[in-house]
mmCIF file of C-alpha atoms and ligand atoms in Angstrom:
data_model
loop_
_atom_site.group_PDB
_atom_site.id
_atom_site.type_symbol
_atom_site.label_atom_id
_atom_site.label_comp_id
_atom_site.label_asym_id
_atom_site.label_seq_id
_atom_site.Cartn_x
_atom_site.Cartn_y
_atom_site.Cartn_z
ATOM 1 C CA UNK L 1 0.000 0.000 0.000
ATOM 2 C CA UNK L 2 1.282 3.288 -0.857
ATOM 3 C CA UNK L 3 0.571 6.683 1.099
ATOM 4 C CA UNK L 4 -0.033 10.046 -0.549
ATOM 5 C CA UNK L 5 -0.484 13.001 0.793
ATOM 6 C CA UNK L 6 -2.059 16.502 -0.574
ATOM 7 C CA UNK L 7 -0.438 19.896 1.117
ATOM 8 C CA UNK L 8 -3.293 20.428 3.266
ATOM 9 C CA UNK L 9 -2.355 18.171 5.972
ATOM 10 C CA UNK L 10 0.691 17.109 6.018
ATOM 11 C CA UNK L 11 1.702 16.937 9.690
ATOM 12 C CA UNK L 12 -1.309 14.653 10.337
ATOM 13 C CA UNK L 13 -0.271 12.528 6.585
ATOM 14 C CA UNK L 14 2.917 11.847 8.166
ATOM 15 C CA UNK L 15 2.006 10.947 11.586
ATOM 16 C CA UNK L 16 -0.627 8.059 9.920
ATOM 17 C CA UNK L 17 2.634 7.022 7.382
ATOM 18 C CA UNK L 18 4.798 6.950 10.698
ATOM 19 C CA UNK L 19 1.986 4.713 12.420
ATOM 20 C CA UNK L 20 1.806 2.058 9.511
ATOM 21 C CA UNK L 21 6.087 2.489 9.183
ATOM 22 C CA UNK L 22 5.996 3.943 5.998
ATOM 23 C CA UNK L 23 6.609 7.026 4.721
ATOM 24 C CA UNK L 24 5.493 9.549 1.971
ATOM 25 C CA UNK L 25 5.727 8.390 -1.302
ATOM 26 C CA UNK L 26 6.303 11.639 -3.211
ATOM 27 C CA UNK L 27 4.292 13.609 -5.397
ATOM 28 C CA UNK L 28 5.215 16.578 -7.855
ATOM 29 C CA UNK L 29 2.313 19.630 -6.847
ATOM 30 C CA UNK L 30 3.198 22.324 -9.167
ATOM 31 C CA UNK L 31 1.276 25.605 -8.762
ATOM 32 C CA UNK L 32 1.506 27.840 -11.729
ATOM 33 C CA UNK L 33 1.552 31.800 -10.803
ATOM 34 C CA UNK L 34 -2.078 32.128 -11.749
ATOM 35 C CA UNK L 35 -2.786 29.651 -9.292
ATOM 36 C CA UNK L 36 -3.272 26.133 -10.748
ATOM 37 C CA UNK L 37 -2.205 23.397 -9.921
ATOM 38 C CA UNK L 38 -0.605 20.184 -11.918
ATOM 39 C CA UNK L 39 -0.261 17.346 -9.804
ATOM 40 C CA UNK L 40 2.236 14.006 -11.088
ATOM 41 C CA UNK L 41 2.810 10.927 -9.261
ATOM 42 C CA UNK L 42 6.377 9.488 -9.171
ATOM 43 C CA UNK L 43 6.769 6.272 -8.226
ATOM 44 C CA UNK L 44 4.904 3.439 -9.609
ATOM 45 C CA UNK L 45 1.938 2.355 -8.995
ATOM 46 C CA UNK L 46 0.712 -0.025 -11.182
ATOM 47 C CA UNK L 47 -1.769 -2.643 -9.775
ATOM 48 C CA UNK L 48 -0.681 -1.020 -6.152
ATOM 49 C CA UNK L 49 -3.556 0.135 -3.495
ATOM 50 C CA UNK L 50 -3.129 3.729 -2.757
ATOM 51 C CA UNK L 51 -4.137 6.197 -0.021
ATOM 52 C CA UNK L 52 -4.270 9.429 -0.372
ATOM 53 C CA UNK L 53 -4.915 11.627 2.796
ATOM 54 C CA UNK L 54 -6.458 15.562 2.083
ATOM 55 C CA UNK L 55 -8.153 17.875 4.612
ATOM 56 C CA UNK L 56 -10.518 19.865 2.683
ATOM 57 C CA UNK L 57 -10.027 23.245 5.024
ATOM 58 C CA UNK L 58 -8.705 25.917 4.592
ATOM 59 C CA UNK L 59 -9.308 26.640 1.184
ATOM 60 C CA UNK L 60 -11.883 24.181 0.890
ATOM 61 C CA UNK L 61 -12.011 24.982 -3.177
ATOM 62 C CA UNK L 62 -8.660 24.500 -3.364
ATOM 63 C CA UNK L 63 -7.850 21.128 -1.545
ATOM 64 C CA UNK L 64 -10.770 19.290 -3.214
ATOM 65 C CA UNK L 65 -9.254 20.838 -6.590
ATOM 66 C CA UNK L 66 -5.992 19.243 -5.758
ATOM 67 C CA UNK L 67 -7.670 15.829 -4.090
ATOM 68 C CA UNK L 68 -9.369 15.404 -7.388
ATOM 69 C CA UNK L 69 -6.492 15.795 -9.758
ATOM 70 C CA UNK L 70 -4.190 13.680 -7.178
ATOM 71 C CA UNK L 71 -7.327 10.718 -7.527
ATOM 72 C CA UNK L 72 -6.995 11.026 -11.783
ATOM 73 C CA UNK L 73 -3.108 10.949 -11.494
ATOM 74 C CA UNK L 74 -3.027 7.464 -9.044
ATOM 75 C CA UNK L 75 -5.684 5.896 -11.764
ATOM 76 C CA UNK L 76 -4.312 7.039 -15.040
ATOM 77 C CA UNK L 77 -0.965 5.860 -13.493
ATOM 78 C CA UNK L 78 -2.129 2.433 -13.081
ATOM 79 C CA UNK L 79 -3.358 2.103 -9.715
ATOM 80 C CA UNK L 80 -5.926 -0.678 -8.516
ATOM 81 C CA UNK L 81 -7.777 1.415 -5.972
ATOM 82 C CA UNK L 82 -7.554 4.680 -4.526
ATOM 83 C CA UNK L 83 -8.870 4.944 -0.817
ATOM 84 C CA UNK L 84 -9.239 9.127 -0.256
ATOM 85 C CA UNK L 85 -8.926 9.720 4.031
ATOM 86 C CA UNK L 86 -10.475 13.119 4.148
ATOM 87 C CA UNK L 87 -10.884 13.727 7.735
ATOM 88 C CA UNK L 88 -12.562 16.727 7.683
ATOM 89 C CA UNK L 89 -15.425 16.469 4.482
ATOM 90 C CA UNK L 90 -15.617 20.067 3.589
ATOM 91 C CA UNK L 91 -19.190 21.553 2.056
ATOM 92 C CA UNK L 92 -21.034 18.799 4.610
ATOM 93 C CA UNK L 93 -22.968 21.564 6.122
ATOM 94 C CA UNK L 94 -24.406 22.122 2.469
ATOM 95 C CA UNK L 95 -25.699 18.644 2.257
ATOM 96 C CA UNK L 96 -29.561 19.078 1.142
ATOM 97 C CA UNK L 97 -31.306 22.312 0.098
ATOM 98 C CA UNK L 98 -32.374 24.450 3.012
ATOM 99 C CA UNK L 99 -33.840 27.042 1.303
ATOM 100 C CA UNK L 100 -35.619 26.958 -2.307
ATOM 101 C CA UNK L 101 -33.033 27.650 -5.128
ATOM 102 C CA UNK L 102 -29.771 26.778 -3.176
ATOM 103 C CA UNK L 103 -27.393 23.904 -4.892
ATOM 104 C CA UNK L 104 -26.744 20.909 -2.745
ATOM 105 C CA UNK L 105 -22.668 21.464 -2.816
ATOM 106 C CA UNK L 106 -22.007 18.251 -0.964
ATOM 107 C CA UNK L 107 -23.756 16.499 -3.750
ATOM 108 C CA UNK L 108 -21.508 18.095 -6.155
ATOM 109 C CA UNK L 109 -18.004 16.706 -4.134
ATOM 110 C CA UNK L 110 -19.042 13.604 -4.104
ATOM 111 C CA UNK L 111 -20.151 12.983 -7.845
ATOM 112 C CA UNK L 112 -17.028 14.757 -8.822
ATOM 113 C CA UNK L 113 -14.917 12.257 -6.296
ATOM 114 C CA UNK L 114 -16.610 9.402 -7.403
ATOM 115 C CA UNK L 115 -16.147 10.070 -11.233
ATOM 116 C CA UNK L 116 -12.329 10.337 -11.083
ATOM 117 C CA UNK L 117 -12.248 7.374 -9.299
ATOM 118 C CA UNK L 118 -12.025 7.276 -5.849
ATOM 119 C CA UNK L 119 -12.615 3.801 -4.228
ATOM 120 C CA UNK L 120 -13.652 4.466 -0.941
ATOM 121 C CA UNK L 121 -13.844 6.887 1.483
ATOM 122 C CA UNK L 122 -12.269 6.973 4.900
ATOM 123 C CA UNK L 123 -13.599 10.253 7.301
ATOM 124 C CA UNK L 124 -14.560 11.626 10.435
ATOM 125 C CA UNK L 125 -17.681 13.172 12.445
ATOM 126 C CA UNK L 126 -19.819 13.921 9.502
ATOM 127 C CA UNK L 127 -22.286 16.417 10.582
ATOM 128 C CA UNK L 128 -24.977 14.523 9.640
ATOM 129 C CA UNK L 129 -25.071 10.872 9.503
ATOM 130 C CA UNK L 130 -27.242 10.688 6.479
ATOM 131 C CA UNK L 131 -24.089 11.803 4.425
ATOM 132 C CA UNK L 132 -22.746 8.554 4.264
ATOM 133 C CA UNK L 133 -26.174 7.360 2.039
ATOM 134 C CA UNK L 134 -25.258 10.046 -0.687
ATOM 135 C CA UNK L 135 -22.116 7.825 -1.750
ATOM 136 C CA UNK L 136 -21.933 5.031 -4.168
ATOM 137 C CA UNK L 137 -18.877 3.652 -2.769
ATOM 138 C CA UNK L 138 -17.974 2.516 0.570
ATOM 139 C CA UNK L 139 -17.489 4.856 3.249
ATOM 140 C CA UNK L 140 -15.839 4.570 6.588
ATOM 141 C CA UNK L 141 -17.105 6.829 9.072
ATOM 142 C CA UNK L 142 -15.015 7.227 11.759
ATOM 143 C CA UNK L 143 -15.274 9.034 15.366
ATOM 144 C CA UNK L 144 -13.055 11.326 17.203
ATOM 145 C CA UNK L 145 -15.524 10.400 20.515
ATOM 146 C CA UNK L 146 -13.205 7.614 21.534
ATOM 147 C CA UNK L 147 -10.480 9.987 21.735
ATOM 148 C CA UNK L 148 -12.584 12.714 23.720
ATOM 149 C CA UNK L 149 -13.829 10.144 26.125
ATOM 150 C CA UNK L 150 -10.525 9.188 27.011
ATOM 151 C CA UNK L 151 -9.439 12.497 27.927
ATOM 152 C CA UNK L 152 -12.759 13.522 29.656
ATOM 153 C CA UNK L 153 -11.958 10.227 32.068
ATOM 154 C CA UNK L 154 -7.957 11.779 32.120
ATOM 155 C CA UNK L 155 -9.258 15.051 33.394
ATOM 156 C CA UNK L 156 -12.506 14.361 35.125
ATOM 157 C CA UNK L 157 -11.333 11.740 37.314
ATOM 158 C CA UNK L 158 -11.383 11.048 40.763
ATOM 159 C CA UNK L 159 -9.775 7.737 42.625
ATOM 160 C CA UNK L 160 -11.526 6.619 45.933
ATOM 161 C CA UNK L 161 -8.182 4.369 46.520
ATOM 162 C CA UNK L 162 -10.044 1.224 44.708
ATOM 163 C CA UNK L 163 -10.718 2.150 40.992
ATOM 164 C CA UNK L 164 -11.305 5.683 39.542
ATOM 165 C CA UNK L 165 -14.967 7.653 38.660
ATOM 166 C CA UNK L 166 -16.075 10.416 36.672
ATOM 167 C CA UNK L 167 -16.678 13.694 38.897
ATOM 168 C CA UNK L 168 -20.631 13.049 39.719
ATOM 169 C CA UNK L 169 -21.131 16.967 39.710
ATOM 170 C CA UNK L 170 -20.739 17.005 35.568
ATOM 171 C CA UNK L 171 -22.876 16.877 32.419
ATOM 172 C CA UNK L 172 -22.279 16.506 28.772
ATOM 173 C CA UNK L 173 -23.885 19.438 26.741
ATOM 174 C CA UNK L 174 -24.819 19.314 23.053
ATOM 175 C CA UNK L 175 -24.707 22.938 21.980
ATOM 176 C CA UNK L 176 -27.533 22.489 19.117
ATOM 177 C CA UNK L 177 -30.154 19.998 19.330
ATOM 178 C CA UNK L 178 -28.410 18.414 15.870
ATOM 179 C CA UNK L 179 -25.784 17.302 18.134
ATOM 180 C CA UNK L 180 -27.389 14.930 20.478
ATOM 181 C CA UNK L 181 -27.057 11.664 18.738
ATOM 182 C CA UNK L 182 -23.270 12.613 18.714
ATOM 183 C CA UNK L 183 -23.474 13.354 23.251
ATOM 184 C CA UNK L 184 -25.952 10.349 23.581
ATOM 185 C CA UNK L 185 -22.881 7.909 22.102
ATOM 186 C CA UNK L 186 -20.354 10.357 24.034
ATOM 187 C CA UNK L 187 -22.802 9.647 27.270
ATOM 188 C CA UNK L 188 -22.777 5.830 26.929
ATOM 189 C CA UNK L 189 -18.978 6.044 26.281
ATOM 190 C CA UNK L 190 -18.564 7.830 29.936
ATOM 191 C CA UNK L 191 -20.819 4.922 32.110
ATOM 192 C CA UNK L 192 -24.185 7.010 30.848
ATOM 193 C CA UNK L 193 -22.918 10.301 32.295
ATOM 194 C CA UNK L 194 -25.651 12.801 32.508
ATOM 195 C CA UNK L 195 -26.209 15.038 29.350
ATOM 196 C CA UNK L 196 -28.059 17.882 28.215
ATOM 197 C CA UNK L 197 -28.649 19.614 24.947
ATOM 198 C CA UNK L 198 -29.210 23.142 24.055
ATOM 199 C CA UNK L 199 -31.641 24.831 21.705
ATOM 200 C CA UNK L 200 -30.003 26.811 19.520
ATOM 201 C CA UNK L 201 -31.987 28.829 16.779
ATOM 202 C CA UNK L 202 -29.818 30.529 14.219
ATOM 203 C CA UNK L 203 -30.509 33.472 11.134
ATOM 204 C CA UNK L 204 -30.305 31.259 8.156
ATOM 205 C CA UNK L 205 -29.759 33.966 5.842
ATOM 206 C CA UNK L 206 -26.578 35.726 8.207
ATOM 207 C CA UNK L 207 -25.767 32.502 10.306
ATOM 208 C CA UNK L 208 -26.049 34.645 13.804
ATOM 209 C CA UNK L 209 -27.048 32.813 16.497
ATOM 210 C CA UNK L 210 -30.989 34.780 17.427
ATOM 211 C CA UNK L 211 -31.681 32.597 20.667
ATOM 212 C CA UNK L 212 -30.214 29.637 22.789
ATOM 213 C CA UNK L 213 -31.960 27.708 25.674
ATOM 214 C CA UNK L 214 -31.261 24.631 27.438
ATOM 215 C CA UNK L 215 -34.120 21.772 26.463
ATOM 216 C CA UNK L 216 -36.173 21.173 29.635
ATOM 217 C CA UNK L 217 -37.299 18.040 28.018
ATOM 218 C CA UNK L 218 -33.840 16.665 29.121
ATOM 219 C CA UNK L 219 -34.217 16.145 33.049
ATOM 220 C CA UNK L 220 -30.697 16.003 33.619
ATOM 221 C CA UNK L 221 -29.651 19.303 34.617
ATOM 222 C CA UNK L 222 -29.632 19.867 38.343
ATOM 223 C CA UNK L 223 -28.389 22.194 40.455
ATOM 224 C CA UNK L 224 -25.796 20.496 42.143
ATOM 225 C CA UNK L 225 -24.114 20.408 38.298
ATOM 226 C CA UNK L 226 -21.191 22.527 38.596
ATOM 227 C CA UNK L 227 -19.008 21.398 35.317
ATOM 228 C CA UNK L 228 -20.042 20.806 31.786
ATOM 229 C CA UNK L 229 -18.445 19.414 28.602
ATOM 230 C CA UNK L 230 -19.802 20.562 25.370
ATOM 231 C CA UNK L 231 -18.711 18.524 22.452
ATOM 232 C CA UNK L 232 -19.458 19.574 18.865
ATOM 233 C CA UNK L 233 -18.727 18.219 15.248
ATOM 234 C CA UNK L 234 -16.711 21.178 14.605
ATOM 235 C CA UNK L 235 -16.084 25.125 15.417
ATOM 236 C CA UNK L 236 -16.196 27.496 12.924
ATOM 237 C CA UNK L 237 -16.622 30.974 14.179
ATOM 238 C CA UNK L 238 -16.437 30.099 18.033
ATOM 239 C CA UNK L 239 -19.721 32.041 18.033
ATOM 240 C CA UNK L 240 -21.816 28.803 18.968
ATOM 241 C CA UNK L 241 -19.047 27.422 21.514
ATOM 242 C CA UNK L 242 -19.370 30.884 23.088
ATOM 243 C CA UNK L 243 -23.154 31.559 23.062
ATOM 244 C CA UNK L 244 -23.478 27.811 24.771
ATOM 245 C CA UNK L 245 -21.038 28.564 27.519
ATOM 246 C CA UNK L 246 -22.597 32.174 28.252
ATOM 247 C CA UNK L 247 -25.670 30.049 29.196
ATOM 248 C CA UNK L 248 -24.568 27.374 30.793
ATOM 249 C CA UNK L 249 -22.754 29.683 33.461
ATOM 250 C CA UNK L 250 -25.924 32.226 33.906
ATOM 251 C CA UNK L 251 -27.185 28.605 34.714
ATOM 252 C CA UNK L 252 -24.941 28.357 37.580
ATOM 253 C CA UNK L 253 -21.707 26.176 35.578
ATOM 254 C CA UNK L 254 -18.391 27.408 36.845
ATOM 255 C CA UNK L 255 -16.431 25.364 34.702
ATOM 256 C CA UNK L 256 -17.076 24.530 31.041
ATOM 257 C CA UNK L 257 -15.012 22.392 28.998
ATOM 258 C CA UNK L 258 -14.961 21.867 25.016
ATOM 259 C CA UNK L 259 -14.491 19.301 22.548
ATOM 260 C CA UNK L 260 -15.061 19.308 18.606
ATOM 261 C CA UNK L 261 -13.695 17.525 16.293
ATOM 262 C CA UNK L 262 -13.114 19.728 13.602
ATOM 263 C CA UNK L 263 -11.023 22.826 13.944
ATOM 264 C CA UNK L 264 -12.807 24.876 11.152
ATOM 265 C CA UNK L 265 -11.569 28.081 12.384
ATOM 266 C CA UNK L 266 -12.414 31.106 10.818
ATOM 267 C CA UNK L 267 -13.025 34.727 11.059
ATOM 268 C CA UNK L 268 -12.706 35.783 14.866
ATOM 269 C CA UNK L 269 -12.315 32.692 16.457
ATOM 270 C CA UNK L 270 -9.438 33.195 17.912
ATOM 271 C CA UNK L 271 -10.793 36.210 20.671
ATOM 272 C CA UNK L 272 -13.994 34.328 20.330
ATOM 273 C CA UNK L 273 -12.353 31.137 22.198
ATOM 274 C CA UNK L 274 -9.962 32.418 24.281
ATOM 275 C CA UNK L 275 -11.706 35.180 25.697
ATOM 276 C CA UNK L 276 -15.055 32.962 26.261
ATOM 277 C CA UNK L 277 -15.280 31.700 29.645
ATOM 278 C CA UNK L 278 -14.473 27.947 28.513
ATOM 279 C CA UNK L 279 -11.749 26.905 30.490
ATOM 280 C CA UNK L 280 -9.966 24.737 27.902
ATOM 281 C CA UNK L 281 -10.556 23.763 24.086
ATOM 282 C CA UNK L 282 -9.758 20.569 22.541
ATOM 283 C CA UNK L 283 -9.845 20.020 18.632
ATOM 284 C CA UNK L 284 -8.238 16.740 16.808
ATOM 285 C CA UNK L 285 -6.502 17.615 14.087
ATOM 286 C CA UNK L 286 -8.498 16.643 11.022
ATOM 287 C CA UNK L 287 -7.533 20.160 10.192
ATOM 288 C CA UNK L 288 -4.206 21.491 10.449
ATOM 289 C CA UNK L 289 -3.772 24.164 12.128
ATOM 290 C CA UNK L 290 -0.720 25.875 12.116
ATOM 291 C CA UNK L 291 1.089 28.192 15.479
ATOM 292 C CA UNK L 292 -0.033 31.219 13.804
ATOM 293 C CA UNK L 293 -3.936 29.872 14.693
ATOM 294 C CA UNK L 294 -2.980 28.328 18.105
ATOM 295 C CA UNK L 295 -4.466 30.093 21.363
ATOM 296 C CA UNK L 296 -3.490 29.866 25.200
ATOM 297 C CA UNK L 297 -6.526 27.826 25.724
ATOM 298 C CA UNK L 298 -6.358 25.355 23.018
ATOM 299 C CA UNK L 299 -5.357 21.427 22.908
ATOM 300 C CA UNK L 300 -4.992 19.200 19.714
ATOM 301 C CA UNK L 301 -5.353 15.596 19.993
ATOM 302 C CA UNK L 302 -4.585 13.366 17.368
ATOM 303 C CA UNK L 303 -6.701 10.953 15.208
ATOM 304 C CA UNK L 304 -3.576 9.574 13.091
ATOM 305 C CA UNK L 305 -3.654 6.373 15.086
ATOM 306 C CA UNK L 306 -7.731 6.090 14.566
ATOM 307 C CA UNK L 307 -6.735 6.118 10.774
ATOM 308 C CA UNK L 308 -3.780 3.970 11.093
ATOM 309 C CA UNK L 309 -5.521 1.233 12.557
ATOM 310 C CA UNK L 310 -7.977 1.547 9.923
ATOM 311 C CA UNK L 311 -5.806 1.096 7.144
ATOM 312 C CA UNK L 312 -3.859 -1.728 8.466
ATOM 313 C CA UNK L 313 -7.518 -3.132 9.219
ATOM 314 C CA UNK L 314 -7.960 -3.141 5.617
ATOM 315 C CA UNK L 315 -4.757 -4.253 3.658
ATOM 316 C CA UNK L 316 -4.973 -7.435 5.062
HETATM 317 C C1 LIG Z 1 -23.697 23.361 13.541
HETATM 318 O O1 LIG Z 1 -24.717 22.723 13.383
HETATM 319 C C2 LIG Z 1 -22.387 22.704 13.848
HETATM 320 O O2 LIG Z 1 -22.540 21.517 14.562
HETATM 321 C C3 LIG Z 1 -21.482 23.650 14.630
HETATM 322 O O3 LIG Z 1 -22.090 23.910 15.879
HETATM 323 C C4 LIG Z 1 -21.292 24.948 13.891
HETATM 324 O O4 LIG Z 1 -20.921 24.717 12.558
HETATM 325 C C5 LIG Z 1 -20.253 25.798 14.576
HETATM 326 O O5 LIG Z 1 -20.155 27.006 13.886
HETATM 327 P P1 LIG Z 1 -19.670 28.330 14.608
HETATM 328 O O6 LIG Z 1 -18.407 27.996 15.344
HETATM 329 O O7 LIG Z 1 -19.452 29.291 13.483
HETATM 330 O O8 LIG Z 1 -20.773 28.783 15.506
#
């Protein structure tokens, strides 16, 4: 099996080429001063199974630009399958039409990935789980959740001498109600610890958040509840990370905690985050993200071995 790797990601391409003791197998990108790009695979490939690991963010146009013409280069060079890990799946969000006369984008990506001949997909936290029906091809969805819950027990621990337990004073906290599935699984992970979800209503049309509330239908937010962890499928702005944790400490929270998968990261989130009162924010890094977009407050955890252990799962 050979590993390729697009420029998007390479810190997290060579962590999963480390894991399977491999490395890189080299690729020509070439960008040309107006901007395009021509890709050229070097080694041979013939009758080989390739990989080919590409974030699509930042630059969401460009990486799937690149991702497609890497995909045509493995196949017109010979190769018997191309497996595409794109941890984070960018245009998800866009993945049906919300409002009349909108194009369904995701659809788009994935008849354009499909017709230069990817194989199958390997990915993680798709914000909806119906994505994985709009493929032809086999898809691997994978979860960051195992990670998170292993770190929640790391820093929410307490040992009575005998064996260790989650802090009883704690709740999980979906931020949007499209979230729950995700804390429900994150919940059974952490011996059914408590969760909650928020309501969160948001301007279609300008994407600002117009009113969040916690859903009373959930009984398990009581008073004696002092921490919460809100885990998400990704931050973008910070604007929903911040609006949930404004809430939950008018509720009477001192400490909130956060976890998302996807490190979209744009405009302001940088004050957004650190200046929210979340004590500490944990991202994987699906996305790379380089020191200039590091804070004080922020964590990356990695999900190269999650993808390692797929692939060797596979090229047996
Ligand atoms: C929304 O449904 C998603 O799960 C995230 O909550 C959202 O994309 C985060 O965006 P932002 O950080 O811009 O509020």
């Amino acid at each position: 099996m050979k590993v390729f790797s697009g420029s998007s990601n390479k810190p997290l391409a060579e962590k999963v080429a480390g894991q399977l003791n491999t490395s890189l197998s080299p690729l020509e990108i070439f960008i040309f001063p107006d901007g395009e790009r021509r890709v050229r695979v070097i080694d041979r490939v013939v009758e080989q199974d390739t990989v080919v690991i590409q974030s699509t963010s930042p630059n969401s146009d460009t990486a799937y630009m690149e991702l497609f013409f890497i995909v045509d280069a493995l196949k017109r060079s010979g190769a018997k399958s191309v497996t595409a890990v794109i941890p984070y799946l960018g245009y998800q969000r866009q993945d049906h039409v919300f409002r009349d006369g909108e194009a369904v984008s995701l659809e788009v990506i994935i008849e354009t990935l499909e017709s230069v001949g990817m194989n199958k997909l390997i990915t993680f936290d798709l914000h909806s789980i119906k994505i994985p029906e709009l493929f032809s091809i086999p898809i691997v969805h994978l979860s960051a959740l195992p990670i998170f819950a292993e770190k929640i027990k790391e820093i929410s621990s307490f040992s009575d001498g005998q064996s260790s337990h989650v802090l009883p004073d704690t709740v999980l906290v979906s931020p949007d109600m499209g979230g729950i599935r995700r804390i429900k699984i994150l919940s059974e992970m952490l011996s059914d610890m408590p969760y909650i979800s928020i309501v969160k209503d948001r301007d279609l049309e300008t994407g600002n958040i117009k009113s969040n509330k916690i859903d009373t239908n959930l009984p398990d937010f009581k008073k004696e509840v002092k921490r919460a962890i809100i885990a998400d499928d990704m931050i973008s702005t910070g604007r929903t990370i911040d609006a949930a944790v404004d809430l939950l400490t008018e509720q009477g929270i001192e400490e909130s905690v956060v976890f998302a998968t996807h490190p979209v990261f744009s405009n302001d989130y940088k004050n957004i985050l650190q200046n929210s009162k979340a004590s500490k924010v944990f991202v994987t890094d699906t996305i790379n993200v380089p020191d200039e977009k590091m804070f004080e407050k922020l964590e990356i955890l990695s999900v190269a071995g999650e993808i390692a252990k797929e692939l060797k799962a596979t090229s047996h």
